[in-house]
Short mmCIF file of C-alpha atoms in Angstrom, two decimals:
data_model
loop_
_atom_site.label_atom_id
_atom_site.label_comp_id
_atom_site.label_asym_id
_atom_site.label_seq_id
_atom_site.Cartn_x
_atom_site.Cartn_y
_atom_site.Cartn_z
CA MET A 1 42.46 118.71 55.58
CA ARG A 2 43.60 118.00 52.10
CA MET A 3 40.50 118.88 50.98
CA GLU A 4 40.60 122.46 52.28
CA ILE A 5 44.16 122.89 50.17
CA GLU A 6 43.33 121.39 47.54
CA THR A 7 40.03 123.93 47.18
CA GLN A 8 42.27 127.20 47.42
CA PRO A 9 43.34 127.77 44.64
CA THR A 10 39.88 126.92 43.18
CA LEU A 11 39.12 130.20 45.73
CA ARG A 12 42.30 132.17 44.61
CA ASN A 13 41.12 131.89 40.91
CA SER A 14 37.13 132.93 41.75
CA ALA A 15 38.63 136.09 43.54
CA GLY A 16 40.86 136.95 40.46
CA ARG A 17 38.43 136.64 38.20
CA SER A 18 36.23 138.59 40.31
CA ASP A 19 38.78 141.83 40.92
CA ILE A 20 39.54 141.85 37.17
CA VAL A 21 35.63 142.27 36.29
CA THR A 22 35.35 145.03 38.64
CA GLY A 23 38.30 146.38 37.77
CA ALA A 24 37.10 146.73 34.32
CA ILE A 25 34.15 147.85 35.49
CA SER A 26 36.41 150.97 37.15
CA ILE A 27 38.21 152.17 34.39
CA ALA A 28 35.45 152.21 32.08
CA ALA A 29 33.72 154.79 34.80
CA ILE A 30 37.00 156.30 35.02
CA LEU A 31 37.13 157.19 31.92
CA LEU A 32 33.38 157.84 31.49
CA PHE A 33 34.42 160.46 34.16
CA VAL A 34 36.89 161.72 31.99
CA GLY A 35 34.50 162.47 28.96
CA THR A 36 31.67 163.86 30.85
CA GLY A 37 33.13 165.15 33.59
CA SER A 38 35.10 167.58 31.41
CA SER A 39 32.07 168.69 29.42
CA VAL A 40 29.97 169.30 32.78
CA LEU A 41 32.60 171.48 33.92
CA SER A 42 33.44 173.02 31.53
CA ARG A 43 29.52 174.07 30.60
CA THR A 44 29.67 174.96 34.40
CA VAL A 45 32.27 177.42 34.49
CA ASP A 46 30.52 179.16 31.52
CA TYR A 47 27.50 179.23 33.02
CA TYR A 48 28.72 181.10 36.27
CA VAL A 49 31.11 183.43 34.53
CA ASN A 50 29.58 184.55 31.15
CA GLY A 51 26.28 183.71 32.20
CA GLY A 52 26.50 180.70 28.88
CA ALA A 53 23.49 177.41 28.84
CA PRO A 54 23.68 175.33 32.09
CA ALA A 55 24.87 171.70 31.77
CA ASP A 56 22.65 169.19 30.29
CA ARG A 57 20.79 167.59 32.41
CA THR A 58 21.87 164.05 31.39
CA LEU A 59 25.20 164.39 31.51
CA VAL A 60 25.55 165.39 35.31
CA ILE A 61 23.38 162.64 35.80
CA ALA A 62 26.20 160.60 33.48
CA MET A 63 28.91 162.47 35.69
CA LEU A 64 27.12 161.04 39.22
CA LEU A 65 26.45 157.72 37.87
CA ASN A 66 30.36 157.42 36.78
CA VAL A 67 31.12 158.56 40.21
CA ALA A 68 28.77 155.97 42.08
CA LEU A 69 30.57 153.64 39.68
CA ILE A 70 34.16 154.52 40.47
CA LEU A 71 33.43 155.06 44.38
CA PHE A 72 31.66 151.17 44.30
CA GLY A 73 34.97 149.73 42.66
CA TRP A 74 37.60 151.22 45.26
CA ARG A 75 35.14 149.98 47.50
CA ARG A 76 34.91 146.58 46.47
CA HIS A 77 38.53 146.47 45.84
CA SER A 78 38.82 147.34 49.15
CA ALA A 79 36.90 144.21 49.94
CA LEU A 80 38.30 141.79 47.70
CA ALA A 81 42.35 142.34 48.88
CA VAL A 82 41.17 141.73 52.45
CA GLU A 83 39.38 138.45 50.77
CA VAL A 84 42.46 137.09 49.44
CA ALA A 85 44.63 137.95 52.29
CA THR A 86 42.40 135.98 54.73
CA ARG A 87 42.28 133.57 52.29
CA THR A 88 46.23 133.30 51.97
CA ALA A 89 46.58 133.29 55.31
CA ALA A 90 43.88 130.41 55.66
CA GLU A 91 46.08 128.81 52.67
CA GLU A 92 49.27 128.97 54.66
CA ARG A 93 47.73 128.02 58.21
CA ALA A 94 46.40 124.53 56.49
CA GLN A 95 49.70 123.85 54.85
CA THR A 96 51.19 124.42 57.93
CA LEU A 97 49.02 122.27 59.63
CA ALA A 98 49.43 119.56 57.00
CA SER A 99 53.17 119.46 57.78
CA ARG A 100 53.81 120.43 61.33
CA ASP A 101 53.57 118.53 64.35
CA PRO A 102 51.05 120.98 66.34
CA LEU A 103 52.38 119.65 69.97
CA THR A 104 55.67 121.05 69.23
CA GLY A 105 56.10 122.35 65.57
CA PHE A 106 58.47 119.31 64.47
CA LEU A 107 57.84 118.12 60.99
CA ASN A 108 55.49 115.07 60.81
CA ARG A 109 56.34 112.07 58.99
CA ARG A 110 55.23 112.73 55.79
CA SER A 111 57.19 116.26 55.90
CA ILE A 112 60.04 115.11 56.73
CA ALA A 113 60.23 112.50 53.92
CA GLU A 114 59.65 115.05 51.42
CA GLU A 115 62.21 117.49 52.96
CA GLY A 116 64.41 114.59 53.76
CA GLY A 117 64.48 113.08 50.59
CA ALA A 118 64.98 116.92 49.28
CA MET A 119 68.71 116.74 51.72
CA PHE A 120 69.20 113.04 50.25
CA VAL A 121 69.64 114.64 46.59
CA ARG A 122 72.03 117.71 48.48
CA ALA A 123 74.18 115.53 50.30
CA ASP A 124 74.77 113.95 47.13
CA ARG A 125 75.44 116.88 45.51
CA ARG A 126 77.72 118.10 47.41
CA HIS A 127 79.60 115.11 48.03
CA LYS A 128 78.64 115.14 51.53
CA ALA A 129 76.25 112.19 53.94
CA MET A 130 73.62 112.73 55.45
CA ALA A 131 72.33 111.17 58.85
CA LEU A 132 68.81 110.36 59.91
CA VAL A 133 68.75 110.05 64.26
CA MET A 134 65.79 108.36 65.62
CA LEU A 135 64.76 108.52 68.97
CA ASP A 136 62.61 106.96 71.26
CA LEU A 137 61.52 107.84 74.71
CA ASP A 138 61.64 104.96 77.28
CA HIS A 139 59.32 104.34 79.92
CA PHE A 140 56.94 107.91 78.39
CA LYS A 141 54.02 105.56 79.19
CA THR A 142 54.81 105.64 82.59
CA VAL A 143 54.51 109.26 82.49
CA ASN A 144 51.24 109.17 80.63
CA ASP A 145 49.91 106.37 83.12
CA MET A 146 51.06 108.29 86.43
CA HIS A 147 50.34 111.60 85.90
CA GLY A 148 48.32 112.38 83.02
CA HIS A 149 48.37 113.16 79.50
CA ALA A 150 48.40 116.71 79.80
CA VAL A 151 51.94 116.17 81.94
CA GLY A 152 53.24 113.71 78.83
CA ASP A 153 52.26 116.33 75.78
CA ALA A 154 54.59 119.01 78.51
CA LEU A 155 57.48 116.76 78.41
CA LEU A 156 57.23 115.78 74.84
CA ARG A 157 57.66 119.90 74.42
CA THR A 158 59.97 120.11 76.20
CA VAL A 159 62.26 117.44 74.98
CA ALA A 160 61.46 118.92 71.68
CA ALA A 161 63.56 122.05 72.40
CA GLU A 162 66.61 120.41 74.22
CA ILE A 163 66.67 118.42 70.72
CA ALA A 164 66.63 121.70 68.85
CA GLY A 165 69.43 122.88 70.26
CA LEU A 166 71.56 119.51 70.03
CA ILE A 167 70.75 119.07 66.48
CA PRO A 168 73.41 121.06 64.18
CA GLN A 169 72.36 124.21 62.34
CA GLY A 170 70.56 123.11 58.81
CA GLY A 171 69.02 120.09 60.09
CA ILE A 172 65.52 119.06 59.85
CA MET A 173 63.98 117.62 63.25
CA ALA A 174 60.19 115.55 63.24
CA ARG A 175 58.06 114.43 65.62
CA LEU A 176 57.18 110.78 63.63
CA GLY A 177 54.19 110.10 66.64
CA GLY A 178 53.72 109.34 70.26
CA ASP A 179 57.16 109.73 72.08
CA GLU A 180 59.34 108.97 68.67
CA PHE A 181 61.31 111.62 67.16
CA ALA A 182 63.66 112.27 64.14
CA CYS A 183 66.49 114.40 63.11
CA ALA A 184 68.22 114.69 59.49
CA PHE A 185 71.68 117.04 59.17
CA LEU A 186 74.61 116.46 56.27
CA PHE A 187 77.97 115.49 57.81
CA ASP A 188 81.67 115.07 56.55
CA PRO A 189 81.78 111.07 55.85
CA GLN A 190 85.04 110.77 56.91
CA ALA A 191 84.07 112.12 60.30
CA PRO A 192 81.19 109.99 61.67
CA GLU A 193 82.60 110.22 65.15
CA THR A 194 80.82 113.99 64.96
CA ILE A 195 77.40 112.20 64.60
CA GLU A 196 78.39 110.21 67.70
CA ARG A 197 78.58 113.44 69.18
CA ILE A 198 75.21 114.15 69.11
CA ALA A 199 73.83 110.71 69.61
CA GLU A 200 76.13 111.01 72.92
CA ARG A 201 74.61 113.97 73.66
CA LEU A 202 71.07 113.30 73.05
CA VAL A 203 71.22 110.27 75.53
CA SER A 204 72.72 112.10 78.07
CA ARG A 205 70.92 114.75 78.30
CA MET A 206 67.34 112.66 77.77
CA ALA A 207 68.54 110.96 80.76
CA GLN A 208 68.71 113.86 83.15
CA PRO A 209 64.97 115.06 85.36
CA PHE A 210 62.92 117.03 83.53
CA GLU A 211 60.64 119.76 84.78
CA ALA A 212 57.53 119.58 82.76
CA GLU A 213 54.11 121.23 85.29
CA GLY A 214 56.28 121.59 88.15
CA LEU A 215 57.20 118.08 88.42
CA ALA A 216 60.47 116.32 88.06
CA LEU A 217 60.34 113.54 85.04
CA HIS A 218 62.73 110.97 84.45
CA VAL A 219 62.89 108.78 81.04
CA SER A 220 65.53 108.32 78.83
CA ALA A 221 66.18 107.74 75.51
CA SER A 222 67.15 104.62 72.70
CA VAL A 223 68.43 106.37 69.82
CA GLY A 224 69.46 104.37 66.55
CA ILE A 225 71.71 106.20 63.38
CA ALA A 226 71.66 105.16 59.69
CA ARG A 227 73.69 107.44 57.72
CA SER A 228 73.23 107.97 53.34
CA ASP A 229 76.06 106.25 52.12
CA PHE A 230 75.80 103.20 53.59
CA ASP A 231 73.92 101.11 51.50
CA CYS A 232 70.62 103.59 51.88
CA PRO A 233 69.69 104.32 48.13
CA ASN A 234 66.99 106.49 48.86
CA MET A 235 65.07 108.29 52.37
CA ASP A 236 62.69 105.56 52.72
CA ALA A 237 65.01 103.21 53.13
CA LEU A 238 67.26 105.38 55.51
CA MET A 239 64.06 105.48 57.58
CA ARG A 240 63.74 102.44 57.49
CA SER A 241 67.07 102.09 58.24
CA ALA A 242 67.48 104.10 61.56
CA ASP A 243 64.11 102.45 62.83
CA ILE A 244 65.66 99.05 63.04
CA ALA A 245 68.72 100.68 64.38
CA MET A 246 66.61 101.93 67.45
CA TYR A 247 64.62 99.25 68.38
CA ALA A 248 67.77 97.37 68.33
CA ALA A 249 69.41 100.35 71.02
CA LYS A 250 65.70 99.14 73.02
CA LYS A 251 66.61 95.98 72.49
CA SER A 252 70.16 96.07 73.77
CA GLY A 253 68.71 97.43 77.31
CA ARG A 254 67.92 101.13 76.41
CA ASN A 255 69.48 104.06 77.05
CA ARG A 256 72.36 104.61 74.39
CA TYR A 257 72.87 104.71 70.57
CA GLN A 258 72.86 102.13 67.76
CA TRP A 259 74.30 102.65 64.32
CA PHE A 260 72.31 100.79 61.13
CA ASP A 261 74.45 97.56 60.70
CA GLN A 262 73.25 94.93 58.22
CA SER A 263 72.99 91.79 60.49
CA MET A 264 69.91 94.10 62.46
CA GLU A 265 68.10 93.89 59.42
CA ARG A 266 68.64 90.06 58.87
CA GLU A 267 67.60 89.54 62.46
CA LEU A 268 64.54 91.49 61.94
CA LYS A 269 63.40 89.62 59.07
CA ALA A 270 64.63 86.17 60.42
CA ARG A 271 62.08 87.49 63.65
CA ASN A 272 59.44 88.29 61.48
CA GLU A 273 59.53 84.79 59.21
CA LEU A 274 59.08 83.60 63.21
CA GLU A 275 56.34 85.48 64.19
CA SER A 276 54.32 84.69 60.85
CA GLY A 277 55.28 80.99 61.63
CA LEU A 278 54.22 80.94 65.11
CA ARG A 279 51.25 82.39 64.39
CA VAL A 280 50.16 79.32 62.36
CA ALA A 281 51.93 76.41 64.51
CA ILE A 282 50.04 77.02 67.21
CA PRO A 283 46.39 76.13 66.22
CA ARG A 284 48.29 73.57 64.07
CA GLN A 285 49.94 72.33 67.66
CA GLU A 286 53.35 72.49 65.96
CA ILE A 287 54.56 73.60 69.58
CA VAL A 288 54.65 70.10 72.13
CA PRO A 289 55.19 69.37 75.35
CA TYR A 290 58.33 68.24 76.20
CA PHE A 291 59.16 66.71 79.25
CA GLU A 292 62.46 67.09 81.97
CA GLN A 293 62.20 64.34 84.80
CA GLN A 294 61.85 65.56 88.11
CA ILE A 295 63.54 63.54 90.98
CA ASP A 296 62.96 62.98 94.82
CA LEU A 297 66.47 63.43 96.15
CA ALA A 298 66.09 61.43 98.78
CA THR A 299 65.24 58.38 97.01
CA GLY A 300 65.95 59.18 93.75
CA ASP A 301 62.80 58.17 92.32
CA LEU A 302 60.89 59.58 89.35
CA ASN A 303 57.72 61.94 90.45
CA GLY A 304 56.88 64.27 87.42
CA PHE A 305 57.51 66.35 85.00
CA GLU A 306 58.23 69.77 83.68
CA VAL A 307 56.14 70.98 81.07
CA LEU A 308 58.36 72.12 78.44
CA ALA A 309 57.47 73.74 75.27
CA ARG A 310 59.39 72.67 71.67
CA TRP A 311 58.85 74.24 68.18
CA GLU A 312 58.72 71.11 65.89
CA HIS A 313 58.96 73.08 62.44
CA PRO A 314 58.23 71.10 59.30
CA VAL A 315 60.73 72.18 57.43
CA ARG A 316 63.34 74.00 60.42
CA GLY A 317 62.94 70.91 62.96
CA LEU A 318 62.77 71.93 65.80
CA ILE A 319 63.15 74.91 67.63
CA SER A 320 64.25 75.96 70.89
CA PRO A 321 62.20 78.25 73.17
CA GLU A 322 64.64 80.56 73.44
CA ARG A 323 64.18 82.07 69.92
CA PHE A 324 60.09 81.65 70.32
CA ILE A 325 58.62 82.43 73.30
CA PRO A 326 60.01 85.66 73.59
CA ILE A 327 58.35 86.65 70.23
CA ALA A 328 55.24 85.00 71.53
CA GLU A 329 55.56 87.59 75.15
CA GLU A 330 55.89 90.49 72.90
CA THR A 331 53.39 89.68 70.15
CA GLY A 332 50.37 88.79 73.01
CA LEU A 333 50.52 84.81 71.22
CA ILE A 334 51.90 83.47 74.45
CA ALA A 335 48.67 83.05 76.16
CA GLU A 336 47.36 81.05 73.68
CA LEU A 337 51.26 78.80 73.63
CA SER A 338 50.89 77.64 76.79
CA MET A 339 47.23 77.26 76.92
CA SER A 340 47.72 74.47 73.99
CA VAL A 341 50.73 72.78 75.13
CA MET A 342 48.87 72.45 78.95
CA ARG A 343 46.28 70.67 77.17
CA GLN A 344 48.20 68.79 74.79
CA ALA A 345 50.35 67.51 77.88
CA CYS A 346 46.96 66.46 79.97
CA LEU A 347 46.30 64.75 77.64
CA VAL A 348 49.20 62.44 77.30
CA ALA A 349 49.70 62.59 80.43
CA ARG A 350 46.13 61.00 81.79
CA ASP A 351 47.30 57.11 81.67
CA TRP A 352 50.09 57.75 83.69
CA ASP A 353 50.60 56.44 87.40
CA PRO A 354 48.71 58.59 89.48
CA SER A 355 52.23 59.46 91.59
CA LEU A 356 53.14 61.35 88.35
CA THR A 357 52.61 65.34 88.75
CA ILE A 358 53.30 67.74 85.54
CA SER A 359 54.67 71.19 86.05
CA VAL A 360 53.93 74.37 84.00
CA ASN A 361 54.62 77.59 83.53
CA ILE A 362 52.55 80.52 83.91
CA SER A 363 53.78 83.92 81.67
CA PRO A 364 54.03 87.01 83.46
CA TRP A 365 51.29 88.28 80.54
CA GLN A 366 48.63 85.49 81.34
CA LEU A 367 48.64 86.32 84.97
CA ARG A 368 47.16 89.32 83.84
CA ASP A 369 44.41 87.80 82.43
CA ALA A 370 41.73 87.77 85.34
CA TRP A 371 39.83 84.56 83.75
CA LEU A 372 42.74 82.44 83.39
CA ALA A 373 42.31 80.18 86.74
CA GLN A 374 39.04 79.40 84.83
CA LYS A 375 40.73 78.19 81.58
CA ILE A 376 42.64 76.11 83.43
CA ILE A 377 40.36 74.57 85.06
CA LYS A 378 37.98 74.00 81.69
CA VAL A 379 41.34 72.30 80.39
CA LEU A 380 41.49 70.13 83.16
CA VAL A 381 37.64 69.20 82.80
CA GLU A 382 37.63 68.80 79.09
CA THR A 383 41.01 66.35 79.07
CA GLY A 384 39.56 64.38 82.43
CA PHE A 385 42.97 65.57 83.65
CA PRO A 386 42.76 65.41 87.92
CA SER A 387 43.95 68.66 88.94
CA SER A 388 45.43 67.34 91.91
CA ARG A 389 48.39 66.03 89.85
CA LEU A 390 48.96 69.37 87.91
CA GLU A 391 51.74 72.25 90.07
CA VAL A 392 51.59 75.54 88.15
CA GLU A 393 54.95 77.67 88.49
CA ILE A 394 54.91 81.51 88.84
CA THR A 395 57.86 83.49 88.62
CA GLU A 396 57.81 86.22 92.12
CA SER A 397 59.26 89.11 89.66
CA SER A 398 55.38 88.13 87.29
CA LEU A 399 53.25 88.69 90.94
CA PHE A 400 54.55 92.34 90.96
CA ASP A 401 52.04 94.09 88.02
CA ASN A 402 48.54 93.34 89.98
CA LEU A 403 49.08 90.80 93.17
CA ALA A 404 45.37 91.56 94.24
CA LEU A 405 45.02 89.77 91.20
CA ALA A 406 47.58 87.40 91.14
CA GLN A 407 46.55 86.63 94.55
CA SER A 408 42.62 86.06 93.44
CA ILE A 409 44.19 83.45 90.33
CA VAL A 410 45.90 81.10 92.16
CA GLY A 411 43.36 80.79 95.34
CA SER A 412 40.45 80.43 92.13
CA LEU A 413 43.34 77.43 91.08
CA LYS A 414 44.31 76.11 95.00
CA ASN A 415 40.49 75.42 95.64
CA GLN A 416 40.22 73.21 92.67
CA GLY A 417 42.92 71.16 94.14
CA VAL A 418 45.67 72.51 91.85
CA ARG A 419 49.13 73.16 93.66
CA ILE A 420 50.97 76.76 93.00
CA ALA A 421 54.89 76.17 93.05
CA LEU A 422 57.31 79.40 93.05
CA ASP A 423 59.46 79.59 90.37
CA ASP A 424 63.09 81.47 90.02
CA PHE A 425 63.41 81.83 93.81
CA GLY A 426 66.83 83.81 94.19
CA THR A 427 66.46 85.97 91.20
CA GLY A 428 64.75 88.65 91.60
CA TYR A 429 63.18 90.29 95.21
CA SER A 430 62.64 87.15 97.15
CA SER A 431 60.17 89.05 99.03
CA LEU A 432 59.07 86.54 102.37
CA ALA A 433 55.82 88.99 101.48
CA HIS A 434 55.22 87.13 98.54
CA LEU A 435 55.51 84.06 100.35
CA ARG A 436 52.84 84.95 103.01
CA ALA A 437 51.01 86.11 100.85
CA LEU A 438 50.06 83.89 98.52
CA PRO A 439 49.49 79.97 99.64
CA PHE A 440 52.22 78.65 97.98
CA ASP A 441 53.16 74.21 97.52
CA ARG A 442 56.90 74.26 96.52
CA ILE A 443 60.04 76.64 95.53
CA LYS A 444 62.51 76.90 92.93
CA ILE A 445 65.61 77.13 93.04
CA ASP A 446 67.07 79.11 89.63
CA LYS A 447 69.24 76.78 88.14
CA SER A 448 72.17 79.24 87.57
CA PHE A 449 72.74 79.42 91.61
CA VAL A 450 72.62 75.19 91.31
CA THR A 451 74.91 74.57 88.41
CA SER A 452 77.80 76.89 89.98
CA ILE A 453 76.95 75.91 93.85
CA ASN A 454 80.36 73.47 94.08
CA GLU A 455 82.68 76.68 92.63
CA SER A 456 80.70 80.07 93.51
CA ALA A 457 80.78 80.57 97.47
CA ASP A 458 77.71 82.77 97.06
CA SER A 459 75.91 80.87 94.88
CA ALA A 460 76.12 78.21 97.57
CA ALA A 461 75.30 80.39 100.23
CA ILE A 462 72.04 81.49 98.10
CA VAL A 463 70.82 77.79 97.87
CA ASN A 464 71.66 77.37 101.91
CA ALA A 465 69.60 79.92 102.36
CA ILE A 466 66.15 78.82 100.40
CA ALA A 467 66.34 75.51 101.53
CA ARG A 468 67.01 76.88 105.41
CA LEU A 469 63.94 79.16 104.20
CA GLY A 470 61.94 76.34 102.58
CA GLU A 471 62.23 74.05 105.88
CA SER A 472 60.96 77.07 108.46
CA LEU A 473 57.52 78.18 106.27
CA ASN A 474 57.13 73.80 105.40
CA LEU A 475 57.64 74.85 101.89
CA PRO A 476 59.40 71.80 99.80
CA VAL A 477 62.27 73.41 97.33
CA THR A 478 63.09 71.96 94.15
CA ALA A 479 66.16 72.51 92.32
CA GLU A 480 66.86 73.08 88.82
CA GLY A 481 70.01 72.70 86.76
CA ILE A 482 71.63 69.43 88.42
CA GLU A 483 74.10 68.37 86.15
CA ASP A 484 76.25 66.16 87.67
CA GLN A 485 76.50 63.85 90.88
CA ALA A 486 78.18 66.01 92.95
CA ILE A 487 76.02 68.65 92.89
CA GLU A 488 72.97 66.34 93.35
CA GLU A 489 74.90 65.10 96.38
CA ARG A 490 75.67 68.72 97.55
CA LEU A 491 71.30 69.58 97.51
CA LYS A 492 70.93 66.47 99.38
CA LEU A 493 73.11 67.61 102.53
CA LEU A 494 71.38 70.66 101.99
CA GLY A 495 67.84 69.02 102.78
CA CYS A 496 66.23 70.09 98.86
CA ALA A 497 63.86 67.67 98.01
CA LYS A 498 63.19 67.02 94.52
CA GLY A 499 66.12 67.92 91.53
CA GLN A 500 65.92 68.23 87.81
CA GLY A 501 68.05 68.45 85.17
CA TRP A 502 70.48 66.76 82.72
CA LEU A 503 72.16 64.91 84.80
CA TYR A 504 68.52 62.61 84.91
CA GLY A 505 68.12 62.78 81.06
CA ARG A 506 67.40 65.02 78.25
CA PRO A 507 63.97 66.94 77.76
CA LEU A 508 61.76 63.87 76.84
CA SER A 509 59.10 64.06 73.51
CA THR A 510 55.85 62.66 74.00
CA THR A 511 56.90 59.55 72.36
CA ALA A 512 60.04 59.19 74.33
CA VAL A 513 58.41 59.51 77.47
CA ARG A 514 56.39 57.01 76.73
CA ARG A 515 58.37 54.51 76.71
CA LEU A 516 60.25 55.62 79.60
CA LEU A 517 56.72 55.10 81.19
CA ALA A 518 56.27 52.32 80.08
CA GLU A 519 59.62 50.36 80.58
CA ARG A 520 58.85 51.37 84.52
CA GLY A 521 55.20 50.15 84.39
CA MET A 522 54.42 53.52 85.11
CA LEU A 523 51.43 53.37 82.51
CA ARG A 524 47.71 52.27 82.96
CA THR A 525 46.41 50.13 80.45
CA ALA A 526 43.40 53.07 79.39
CA ALA A 527 42.96 56.73 80.10
CA PRO A 528 40.27 57.92 82.05
CA GLU A 529 37.90 59.22 80.48
CA PRO A 530 36.64 62.30 81.75
CA ASP A 531 33.95 62.20 84.88
CA SER A 532 30.48 63.99 83.77
CA THR A 533 29.56 64.75 87.60
CA ALA A 534 33.16 66.09 87.97
CA GLU A 535 32.98 68.31 85.34
CA VAL A 536 29.91 69.64 86.04
CA THR A 537 30.77 70.11 89.37
CA SER A 538 34.45 72.32 88.28
CA GLN A 539 32.32 74.23 86.35
CA ARG A 540 30.15 75.09 88.76
CA ARG A 541 32.77 75.89 91.25
CA ALA A 542 35.13 77.46 88.30
CA GLY A 543 32.15 79.65 87.52
#
């Protein structure tokens, strides 16, 4: 496209030179026609009227040639005019294609940067401010996946028409790509509420059903707003600020608008630094296992640990999982992180007392991997950790993406002797269908209910119902979040089998957990080596 646009001046110059040459020839032919034609005409009239000498044949031939040249020049001039008009139209079309989104007719990303830059300058000259509104449709991918791209394109055209109707006159609108739009316009810096009213109307309209290809489609929008008079020295900074605000709106729950704030940029910078550090930390094994005790509530005996991830940063110290786990899930690093922590935990726990188990959490992202069971079995084989001492915890919400795949993964793990627990039961759908569809060995009650069991009648009722359900299905129940003895006593009365929480101590590092087990005589003298026969058998089963 750029090459086509750049060659247009060359084509136009070439046509112009041809037109000049043709015009010169035509003028010369006309001048010759005037000179020869007058002589031939006068002699021809004299010949027929007065019987004079006829016109010279050479002059007659010259006159006829002049006439032919004039006709040729006229036709050539007409052809060149058509050619120039065609080329001009093609150039205008090329410029339109280069600056406009063909689907919506809006400006594209490059063009809004150029026209927005000009508006930015006008705003300063007129003592106005420029607002940039960035809009991203929520759940647009679902529309494409369910109904196809033709319906998605029809929806985008409809959305564009609605946006155009809500933006003030003189504003510019662009489609930046996919389902992301940008709008810019001038406003009075003393009346920012006008921008908020526009943003509210945009959010409200996007939340209403759209008619596209005969379908009623439901989406919403996350909107970010930035203004030129607030620390935005140029158009690029303004677009970046609006983009940051838009993602903040999406992160805050979607279907809303957010003004840009400097704290958003600081938060984004910190988040990007964590992401960059995380990519290096996982292979360096800076993400390490910590162990939370799991206690038999009936006897008070220690019978296992839940494995938790902690980031031992060489500069920042210990970083909690609440900060880096969401980033790992967003970036797809969670699978690598989880397997690394599992491998380290299995190596640490090989020489523990055989009665002790470890429980590891599986992310919903990992349950999308058809090879997950084989990867877990491979870790067990390579570390020599018995599969019977491993419990894999799965959250119920992760089962809705692909229940059939989850059944296949769980089935493969169960065949190898791994136990399966349903984690955070009570916070999601708490569907009995899932308890029937998958062979769970345990139910875990979410700590949000356990910690408030003595203050909230609703929490107490939920915990009681889950305990009764586990009893009827012959599934042991583990309660998370036990923080004091009163909660522990209440759970004992309800018949919960296991408990974990700060009542029994905070999560322990590898060194601390080994010290605890050594004090209790629960360490064997030497870690067992992986059995080659068992390894071959396990590999055959996993395959």
